[in-house]
Tab-separated table of C-alpha atoms in Angstrom:
chain	number	residue	atom	x	y	z
P	114	MET	CA	138.920	308.765	229.037
P	115	ASN	CA	138.239	305.097	228.429
P	116	GLN	CA	134.780	303.683	228.938
P	117	THR	CA	133.961	300.100	229.757
P	118	GLN	CA	131.726	298.179	227.349
P	119	ASN	CA	128.804	298.091	229.796
P	120	HIS	CA	128.985	301.810	230.374
P	121	LYS	CA	126.123	303.783	228.814
P	122	ARG	CA	126.967	306.907	226.873
P	123	ILE	CA	125.469	309.933	228.544
P	124	ILE	CA	123.798	312.505	226.340
P	125	TYR	CA	122.708	315.892	227.645
P	126	ARG	CA	120.218	318.037	225.778
P	127	GLN	CA	119.269	321.603	226.558
P	128	GLY	CA	117.050	323.053	223.831
P	129	ASP	CA	118.826	322.564	220.512
P	130	VAL	CA	122.234	321.921	222.081
P	131	ILE	CA	123.432	318.349	222.582
P	132	LEU	CA	126.486	317.105	224.465
P	133	GLU	CA	127.281	313.489	223.657
P	134	GLN	CA	129.870	311.581	225.673
P	135	VAL	CA	132.679	310.323	223.428
P	136	ASP	CA	135.681	308.097	223.859
P	137	PHE	CA	138.692	310.404	223.562
P	138	ASN	CA	142.086	310.557	225.186
P	139	VAL	CA	142.836	313.965	226.740
P	140	LYS	CA	146.515	313.754	225.792
P	141	ASP	CA	145.598	313.072	222.155
P	142	LEU	CA	143.258	316.021	222.212
P	143	GLU	CA	145.929	318.309	223.615
P	144	TYR	CA	148.332	317.122	220.932
P	145	TYR	CA	146.127	316.880	217.831
P	146	ALA	CA	143.236	319.256	218.501
P	147	ARG	CA	143.191	323.024	218.766
P	148	LEU	CA	142.097	324.620	222.030
P	149	GLU	CA	139.466	327.190	221.085
P	150	SER	CA	138.033	328.488	224.317
P	151	ASP	CA	137.502	327.893	228.009
P	152	ARG	CA	133.745	328.483	227.748
P	153	ILE	CA	130.794	327.776	225.489
P	154	VAL	CA	128.391	330.514	224.416
P	155	ILE	CA	125.773	329.423	221.866
P	156	ARG	CA	123.167	331.942	220.861
P	157	SER	CA	119.621	330.582	220.527
P	158	GLU	CA	117.209	331.620	217.816
P	159	ASN	CA	115.299	333.758	220.331
P	160	GLY	CA	118.343	335.781	221.362
P	161	HIS	CA	119.239	333.977	224.599
P	162	SER	CA	122.401	331.911	224.963
P	163	HIS	CA	123.453	328.491	226.217
P	164	VAL	CA	126.491	329.173	228.435
P	165	MET	CA	128.984	326.821	230.047
P	166	ASN	CA	132.071	328.119	231.890
P	167	ASN	CA	135.284	326.483	233.155
P	168	ILE	CA	135.532	323.885	230.404
P	169	LYS	CA	137.953	323.325	227.553
P	170	LEU	CA	136.543	323.542	224.049
P	171	TYR	CA	138.687	321.886	221.390
P	172	ARG	CA	138.373	321.892	217.599
P	173	TYR	CA	139.252	318.422	216.257
P	174	TYR	CA	138.901	318.575	212.452
P	175	ASN	CA	135.224	319.517	212.021
P	176	ARG	CA	134.195	318.301	215.470
P	177	GLN	CA	133.915	320.360	218.624
P	178	ILE	CA	135.025	318.455	221.712
P	179	VAL	CA	134.300	319.672	225.226
P	180	VAL	CA	136.421	318.526	228.180
P	181	VAL	CA	134.626	318.913	231.497
P	182	GLU	CA	137.062	318.512	234.396
P	183	LYS	CA	134.529	318.961	237.203
P	184	PRO	CA	130.700	318.917	237.248
P	185	THR	CA	129.657	322.122	235.512
P	186	PRO	CA	126.203	323.575	234.829
P	187	MET	CA	125.037	324.629	231.397
P	188	VAL	CA	122.737	327.576	231.847
P	189	HIS	CA	120.147	329.254	229.675
P	190	GLU	CA	117.723	331.979	230.647
P	191	GLN	CA	114.670	330.053	229.493
P	192	HIS	CA	115.691	326.476	230.318
P	193	PRO	CA	116.474	324.940	233.700
P	194	ALA	CA	120.226	324.530	234.251
P	195	ILE	CA	121.627	321.096	233.495
P	196	VAL	CA	124.710	319.837	235.357
P	197	VAL	CA	127.184	318.126	233.057
P	198	MET	CA	129.294	315.530	234.858
P	199	THR	CA	133.059	315.113	234.427
P	200	GLY	CA	133.963	313.668	231.036
P	201	ILE	CA	134.677	314.349	227.379
P	202	TYR	CA	131.753	315.297	225.158
P	203	GLU	CA	131.102	316.177	221.548
P	204	LEU	CA	129.105	319.332	220.978
P	205	ARG	CA	126.266	318.752	218.505
P	206	PHE	CA	122.991	320.352	217.550
P	207	VAL	CA	119.552	319.130	216.569
P	208	ARG	CA	119.657	318.048	212.924
P	209	ASP	CA	117.244	318.473	210.037
P	210	TRP	CA	116.770	316.159	207.055
P	211	LEU	CA	116.308	319.084	204.698
P	212	LEU	CA	119.614	320.608	205.773
P	213	ARG	CA	121.319	317.236	205.277
P	214	GLU	CA	123.406	317.552	208.432
P	215	SER	CA	123.173	318.507	212.086
P	216	ARG	CA	123.344	322.250	212.337
P	217	THR	CA	121.743	324.658	214.714
P	218	TYR	CA	119.327	327.280	213.505
P	219	ASP	CA	121.624	330.169	214.323
A	581	MET	CA	117.148	284.378	150.529
A	582	GLU	CA	120.095	284.799	152.835
A	583	ASN	CA	120.100	282.647	155.992
A	584	ARG	CA	119.682	284.340	159.333
A	585	TYR	CA	120.332	282.879	162.744
A	586	ILE	CA	119.386	283.753	166.282
A	587	HIS	CA	122.297	283.638	168.747
A	588	LEU	CA	121.230	283.201	172.347
A	589	GLY	CA	124.231	283.743	174.646
A	590	VAL	CA	123.573	282.089	178.006
A	591	GLY	CA	125.563	283.694	180.800
A	592	VAL	CA	125.934	282.952	184.480
A	593	SER	CA	123.858	284.545	187.221
A	594	GLY	CA	125.644	287.517	188.711
A	595	ILE	CA	128.793	286.878	186.667
A	596	ARG	CA	128.109	287.034	182.943
A	597	SER	CA	125.274	288.764	181.152
A	598	TYR	CA	122.944	287.154	178.625
A	599	SER	CA	122.873	288.265	175.019
A	600	LEU	CA	120.420	287.885	172.209
A	601	GLY	CA	121.129	288.721	168.588
A	602	ILE	CA	120.432	288.059	164.941
A	603	CYS	CA	123.331	287.128	162.666
A	604	LYS	CA	123.964	286.148	159.069
A	605	THR	CA	126.225	283.324	160.139
A	606	PHE	CA	125.765	280.535	162.696
A	607	THR	CA	129.379	280.589	163.893
A	608	SER	CA	131.117	282.796	166.436
A	609	THR	CA	132.343	285.021	163.598
A	610	CYS	CA	129.211	286.976	164.328
A	611	LEU	CA	130.678	288.137	167.646
A	612	VAL	CA	133.849	289.622	166.213
A	613	ASN	CA	132.777	290.781	162.799
A	614	SER	CA	130.019	293.348	162.820
A	615	LYS	CA	129.208	292.991	159.149
A	616	TYR	CA	127.520	289.658	159.992
A	617	ARG	CA	125.615	291.107	162.928
A	618	GLU	CA	122.148	292.557	162.450
A	619	LEU	CA	120.958	293.023	166.021
A	620	HIS	CA	122.519	292.605	169.428
A	621	LYS	CA	120.878	293.003	172.838
A	622	MET	CA	122.330	292.533	176.313
A	623	TYR	CA	120.502	291.482	179.466
A	624	VAL	CA	121.616	291.400	183.089
A	625	ALA	CA	122.314	287.785	183.976
A	626	SER	CA	121.048	287.897	187.542
A	627	HIS	CA	117.713	289.259	186.263
A	628	VAL	CA	116.989	286.726	183.566
A	629	ASN	CA	119.024	283.709	184.591
A	630	TYR	CA	116.421	281.438	186.194
A	631	VAL	CA	113.552	282.151	183.810
A	632	VAL	CA	115.555	281.790	180.571
A	633	ARG	CA	117.195	278.591	181.761
A	634	GLU	CA	113.805	277.104	182.670
A	635	PHE	CA	112.491	277.844	179.183
A	636	ILE	CA	115.588	276.403	177.502
A	637	ASP	CA	115.327	273.237	179.592
A	638	ASN	CA	111.590	272.749	179.100
A	639	LEU	CA	110.807	273.910	175.563
A	640	ASP	CA	111.695	271.519	172.771
A	641	ILE	CA	112.220	274.324	170.283
A	642	LEU	CA	114.876	275.924	172.493
A	643	ASN	CA	116.308	272.645	173.691
A	644	ASN	CA	117.350	271.600	170.175
A	645	PRO	CA	119.605	274.346	168.832
A	646	PHE	CA	121.049	274.321	165.349
A	647	HIS	CA	124.530	274.909	166.738
A	648	ILE	CA	126.238	275.439	170.111
A	649	TYR	CA	129.543	277.115	170.846
A	650	ARG	CA	131.260	278.701	173.823
A	651	SER	CA	132.775	282.134	173.763
A	652	SER	CA	133.629	284.758	176.328
A	653	ASP	CA	132.188	282.829	179.300
A	654	ARG	CA	128.859	282.379	177.557
A	655	THR	CA	127.335	279.318	175.951
A	656	TYR	CA	125.782	280.367	172.663
A	657	TYR	CA	122.710	278.520	171.398
A	658	VAL	CA	122.148	279.165	167.706
A	659	TYR	CA	118.696	278.722	166.126
A	660	LYS	CA	117.498	279.234	162.577
A	661	TYR	CA	115.653	282.505	162.443
A	662	SER	CA	111.871	282.586	162.410
A	663	ASP	CA	109.617	285.458	163.397
A	664	LYS	CA	107.789	283.296	165.924
A	665	LEU	CA	110.938	282.101	167.618
A	666	TRP	CA	112.369	285.621	167.791
A	667	SER	CA	109.108	286.897	169.239
A	668	LEU	CA	109.112	284.075	171.809
A	669	LEU	CA	112.660	284.886	172.943
A	670	GLU	CA	111.860	288.582	173.242
A	671	GLN	CA	108.787	287.768	175.316
A	672	ILE	CA	110.786	285.433	177.558
A	673	PHE	CA	113.355	288.136	178.332
A	674	MET	CA	110.644	290.745	178.890
A	675	PHE	CA	108.831	288.311	181.171
A	676	ALA	CA	112.008	287.600	183.148
A	677	GLU	CA	112.727	291.278	183.706
A	678	PHE	CA	109.119	291.948	184.688
A	679	ILE	CA	109.255	289.240	187.346
A	680	GLN	CA	112.543	290.570	188.651
A	681	SER	CA	111.212	294.111	188.886
A	682	ASN	CA	108.659	293.230	191.573
A	683	LYS	CA	109.731	291.839	194.923
A	684	LYS	CA	106.596	289.806	195.587
A	685	LEU	CA	106.766	288.225	192.125
A	686	ARG	CA	110.456	287.539	192.554
A	687	TYR	CA	109.786	285.444	195.655
A	688	ARG	CA	107.359	283.148	193.798
A	689	LYS	CA	108.921	283.133	190.336
A	690	ARG	CA	109.290	279.335	190.355
A	691	GLU	CA	105.517	278.869	190.624
A	692	ILE	CA	104.793	281.572	188.022
A	693	VAL	CA	107.210	280.133	185.458
A	694	GLU	CA	105.884	276.610	185.990
A	695	ASN	CA	102.345	277.818	185.307
A	696	VAL	CA	103.436	279.479	182.066
A	697	LEU	CA	105.336	276.399	180.938
A	698	LEU	CA	102.237	274.230	181.426
A	699	ASN	CA	100.647	276.071	178.490
A	700	CYS	CA	103.714	276.030	176.273
A	701	ARG	CA	102.727	273.210	173.956
A	702	ASP	CA	103.762	275.240	170.906
A	703	VAL	CA	105.333	278.622	170.243
A	704	ASP	CA	102.082	280.510	169.644
A	705	ARG	CA	100.460	279.215	172.808
A	706	CYS	CA	103.631	279.890	174.738
A	707	ILE	CA	103.697	283.544	173.646
A	708	ASP	CA	100.005	283.896	174.498
A	709	SER	CA	100.583	282.287	177.868
A	710	ILE	CA	103.408	284.706	178.705
A	711	ILE	CA	101.396	287.765	177.637
A	712	ASP	CA	98.301	286.611	179.561
A	713	THR	CA	100.360	285.947	182.676
A	714	VAL	CA	102.055	289.362	182.530
A	715	ASN	CA	98.716	291.151	182.080
A	716	ARG	CA	97.141	289.203	184.928
A	717	LEU	CA	100.063	289.954	187.242
A	718	LYS	CA	99.986	293.654	186.311
A	719	PHE	CA	96.315	293.739	187.270
A	720	VAL	CA	97.083	292.037	190.604
A	721	ILE	CA	99.863	294.561	191.293
A	722	MET	CA	97.579	297.490	190.480
A	723	LYS	CA	94.882	296.166	192.832
A	724	ARG	CA	97.442	295.572	195.560
A	725	ARG	CA	98.783	299.109	195.160
A	726	GLU	CA	95.287	300.580	195.404
A	727	ARG	CA	94.558	298.567	198.537
A	728	GLY	CA	97.839	299.832	200.037
A	729	LYS	CA	96.972	303.431	199.270
A	730	LYS	CA	93.537	303.008	200.824
A	731	ALA	CA	95.007	301.442	203.966
A	732	LEU	CA	97.559	304.256	204.244
A	733	LEU	CA	94.868	306.895	203.940
A	734	THR	CA	92.730	305.168	206.580
A	735	ARG	CA	95.690	305.018	208.958
A	736	PHE	CA	96.596	308.668	208.486
A	737	MET	CA	92.994	309.864	208.880
A	738	ARG	CA	92.504	307.838	212.048
A	739	ASN	CA	95.754	309.108	213.574
A	740	THR	CA	94.915	312.686	212.561
A	741	GLN	CA	91.684	312.428	214.551
A	742	LYS	CA	93.621	311.149	217.578
A	743	CYS	CA	96.088	314.066	217.494
A	744	MET	CA	93.551	316.751	216.699
A	745	TYR	CA	93.212	317.838	220.342
A	746	VAL	CA	96.977	318.430	220.692
A	747	VAL	CA	97.111	320.482	217.501
A	748	ASP	CA	94.054	322.524	218.503
A	749	LYS	CA	95.522	323.186	221.951
A	750	TYR	CA	99.128	324.056	221.054
A	751	PHE	CA	99.333	324.653	217.307
A	752	SER	CA	96.099	326.360	216.417
A	753	ASP	CA	98.035	328.386	213.762
A	754	LEU	CA	98.318	325.205	211.746
A	755	ARG	CA	94.682	325.446	210.691
A	756	ASN	CA	95.196	328.891	209.215
A	757	VAL	CA	98.776	329.103	207.986
A	758	HIS	CA	100.031	332.152	206.118
A	759	ILE	CA	101.269	331.000	202.694
A	760	PHE	CA	104.012	332.734	200.713
A	761	ASP	CA	103.053	331.888	197.149
A	762	ILE	CA	105.998	331.857	194.743
A	763	SER	CA	104.680	329.110	192.502
A	764	ASN	CA	104.840	331.419	189.481
A	765	MET	CA	108.632	331.557	189.870
A	766	CYS	CA	109.197	327.803	190.207
A	767	LYS	CA	109.027	324.872	187.855
A	768	SER	CA	108.763	321.143	188.488
A	769	TYR	CA	112.553	320.980	188.135
A	770	TYR	CA	115.313	323.009	189.793
A	771	THR	CA	115.792	326.588	188.654
A	772	SER	CA	118.016	329.233	190.196
A	773	GLU	CA	115.182	331.813	189.982
A	774	CYS	CA	113.070	329.575	192.189
A	775	GLU	CA	115.891	329.158	194.701
A	776	GLU	CA	116.404	332.937	194.850
A	777	SER	CA	112.681	333.542	195.408
A	778	ILE	CA	112.571	331.029	198.256
A	779	PHE	CA	115.743	332.503	199.723
A	780	ASN	CA	114.245	336.005	199.680
A	781	VAL	CA	111.339	334.748	201.784
A	782	LEU	CA	113.340	332.598	204.177
A	783	ARG	CA	116.071	335.111	204.928
A	784	LYS	CA	113.476	337.245	206.720
A	785	PHE	CA	113.150	334.438	209.239
A	786	TYR	CA	116.471	332.564	209.197
A	787	ASP	CA	120.175	333.183	209.155
A	788	SER	CA	121.280	333.566	205.523
A	789	ASP	CA	123.363	330.362	205.626
A	790	ILE	CA	120.414	328.267	206.803
A	791	ALA	CA	118.017	330.066	204.448
A	792	ARG	CA	120.314	329.346	201.508
A	793	ARG	CA	120.544	325.647	202.290
A	794	TYR	CA	116.804	325.328	202.852
A	795	SER	CA	116.013	327.146	199.618
A	796	HIS	CA	118.369	324.980	197.577
A	797	GLU	CA	116.751	321.763	198.841
A	798	ILE	CA	113.220	323.102	198.411
A	799	ALA	CA	113.862	324.347	194.871
A	800	ALA	CA	115.044	320.854	193.938
A	801	GLY	CA	112.199	319.111	195.807
A	802	SER	CA	108.863	317.927	194.488
A	803	SER	CA	106.527	319.068	197.240
A	804	PRO	CA	104.234	321.962	196.353
A	805	ILE	CA	104.104	323.230	199.944
A	806	TRP	CA	106.725	323.388	202.696
A	807	LEU	CA	106.061	324.315	206.314
A	808	PHE	CA	108.284	326.318	208.663
A	809	ALA	CA	107.966	327.466	212.250
A	810	ARG	CA	109.596	330.439	213.938
A	811	ASP	CA	107.430	332.665	216.124
A	812	GLY	CA	104.473	331.312	214.189
A	813	ILE	CA	103.896	328.736	211.503
A	814	PHE	CA	104.117	329.723	207.857
A	815	ALA	CA	104.265	327.915	204.529
A	816	ILE	CA	105.932	328.391	201.168
A	817	LYS	CA	104.054	327.310	198.071
A	818	THR	CA	106.555	326.491	195.359
A	819	LEU	CA	104.450	324.592	192.831
A	820	PRO	CA	100.853	324.911	191.650
A	821	ILE	CA	98.306	322.423	192.987
A	822	TYR	CA	95.859	321.312	190.315
A	823	GLU	CA	92.737	321.104	192.449
A	824	ASP	CA	90.456	321.253	189.399
A	825	LEU	CA	92.010	317.937	188.318
A	826	GLY	CA	91.381	316.347	191.699
A	827	ILE	CA	94.947	316.759	192.972
A	828	PHE	CA	95.256	318.115	196.508
A	829	PHE	CA	97.955	318.697	199.066
A	830	ARG	CA	97.158	317.663	202.606
A	831	VAL	CA	98.977	317.520	205.915
A	832	PHE	CA	98.161	314.645	208.266
A	833	TYR	CA	99.055	314.401	211.965
A	834	ASP	CA	100.350	310.865	212.315
A	835	SER	CA	101.538	310.781	215.904
A	836	CYS	CA	101.761	313.144	218.852
A	837	VAL	CA	103.253	313.292	222.336
A	838	GLU	CA	102.954	315.663	225.271
A	839	THR	CA	105.334	315.723	228.242
A	840	ASP	CA	106.121	318.280	230.927
A	841	LYS	CA	109.039	319.576	228.786
A	842	TYR	CA	107.689	319.568	225.245
A	843	VAL	CA	104.800	318.834	222.895
A	844	ALA	CA	105.505	317.304	219.494
A	845	VAL	CA	103.413	316.258	216.517
A	846	LYS	CA	104.582	314.274	213.518
A	847	LEU	CA	103.333	315.895	210.321
A	848	ILE	CA	103.099	314.099	206.999
A	849	GLY	CA	102.671	316.187	203.854
A	850	VAL	CA	101.091	314.213	201.029
A	851	THR	CA	99.842	314.813	197.520
A	852	MET	CA	96.426	313.253	196.998
A	853	ALA	CA	95.128	312.163	193.613
A	854	ASN	CA	91.823	310.423	192.831
A	855	GLY	CA	90.923	310.510	196.507
A	856	TYR	CA	93.954	308.492	197.575
A	857	ILE	CA	97.486	309.245	198.668
A	858	ASP	CA	99.616	309.587	195.578
A	859	ARG	CA	102.941	310.539	197.107
A	860	ILE	CA	104.354	311.259	200.546
A	861	GLU	CA	106.218	314.539	200.044
A	862	TRP	CA	107.811	315.099	203.426
A	863	ILE	CA	107.686	314.200	207.095
A	864	ALA	CA	108.365	316.735	209.819
A	865	VAL	CA	108.223	317.074	213.580
A	866	LEU	CA	106.426	320.170	214.811
A	867	GLY	CA	106.992	320.894	218.474
A	868	LEU	CA	106.770	323.378	221.274
A	869	ASP	CA	109.457	323.685	223.943
A	870	LYS	CA	107.467	324.416	227.086
A	871	HIS	CA	110.421	325.984	228.936
A	872	SER	CA	111.325	328.525	226.285
A	873	ASN	CA	107.854	328.632	224.694
A	874	GLN	CA	109.646	328.218	221.379
A	875	LEU	CA	108.106	326.535	218.343
A	876	PHE	CA	110.281	324.246	216.269
A	877	LEU	CA	109.742	322.346	213.029
A	878	HIS	CA	112.364	319.998	211.659
A	879	TYR	CA	112.163	317.633	208.708
A	880	VAL	CA	112.979	313.949	209.161
A	881	PRO	CA	113.622	311.223	206.554
A	882	LYS	CA	110.653	309.706	204.747
A	883	THR	CA	111.806	306.266	205.848
A	884	LEU	CA	110.368	307.109	209.282
A	885	VAL	CA	106.829	307.209	207.885
A	886	PHE	CA	105.559	304.372	210.085
A	887	ARG	CA	107.510	305.371	213.195
A	888	ASP	CA	106.046	307.323	216.092
A	889	VAL	CA	106.890	310.923	216.862
A	890	GLU	CA	109.236	309.976	219.701
A	891	THR	CA	111.413	307.937	217.321
A	892	CYS	CA	111.420	310.859	214.880
A	893	ARG	CA	112.477	313.152	217.715
A	894	ARG	CA	115.277	310.717	218.578
A	895	TRP	CA	116.416	310.903	214.969
A	896	LEU	CA	116.598	314.694	215.262
A	897	LEU	CA	118.826	314.287	218.296
A	898	GLY	CA	121.064	311.875	216.398
A	899	LEU	CA	120.057	308.929	218.588
A	900	ALA	CA	118.251	306.887	215.936
A	901	ASP	CA	119.137	305.943	212.385
A	902	ARG	CA	116.911	306.751	209.432
A	903	PHE	CA	115.085	303.427	209.750
A	904	GLY	CA	114.075	304.203	213.308
A	905	ASN	CA	116.512	301.899	215.102
A	906	VAL	CA	117.195	303.654	218.394
A	907	ALA	CA	120.613	303.373	220.028
A	908	GLN	CA	120.382	301.257	223.192
A	909	ASP	CA	123.646	302.172	224.922
A	910	ILE	CA	122.688	305.733	225.782
A	911	GLU	CA	121.284	307.621	228.715
A	912	LEU	CA	119.495	310.791	227.645
A	913	ILE	CA	119.311	313.602	230.178
A	914	GLU	CA	117.332	316.547	228.882
A	915	VAL	CA	115.705	319.693	230.135
């Protein structure tokens, strides 16, 4: 998906989970990246999970890329659902200076 | 008595270093044959360039060398050795490096060097002038540093008062934190025993991978106390605090924010000595997610010391760099 220069990158955050819109070509992803799953399940530190169904989760080197083909909600039992619009996103987590990189707590 | 000569090798700023040495011969043989060389010192050209050149241009004793030759991209000025002249050259290089070491002095080095040269009527007076100037500037720097520490303390104390109500309302644990004391296992430098002790505490609260990485960083760090938040707030004491010597550890609340989704406070852990801030040990964001009622505490870079808590939170989300410059081309949607 190509973005115009004026287009703002959309970033969704639900708790510690971040989805950042990235500029990737779907065909390149299908060719170079490895399809890992058709859903996201990320366990929170308090035992609940961030869940997103009907997506494509790719592993591209050490990055996790999520392809959302239609508006899809990310749900969590303690957070309000957040609807992620169609696009290609990188899955990230809140980072910590002491850990030297962005990693989730669990 | 055998003749001795001082060889002053004048380099080029940023390209060729300066050298200073004592030799038994006044020719360039000294450079290639070590049996003629008694002493040889090297200086970074970009550090000493301006100051040394000013002295060579303005002092008669340096402006009239016994011999000049070029070698290896340097112009060598050769002088007959005398204790006074050697002492003067050493002082000039020391003076140049001192000026270069301080940013505020570096910006006004022209004025400082001119003032020294005004008193350089002879070698003795010139040496005295350099030493007096260095001592005076050191005193000015010390006073400036003390004023800075006082201003920093005033700022932190004022901001702590402003954020006190948020801390009392949402993070009342912070006033009475449980401390895991393992300071008897740790030293002021990294030891594997210290890392293991920290790991044994943290693995009760964190995944072993995260606990391992935290404990490695903490064991190598200089802060005596580190804070963590899970269901409650707790601390790990890794180094002794010498309170009998007037050294204390204190946590200030520098900035705070409350929205309908979260509450966050920026914490600054400092070591205090002689009543002032001696060292900022760490900066962290302590928060409460109102939806999940979950506490969180994440460390942020120390370069964000003067930034507000919202900028620190943006850094945690990867939307700001470590100097607090926030990305403008983004639209953050969060719940």
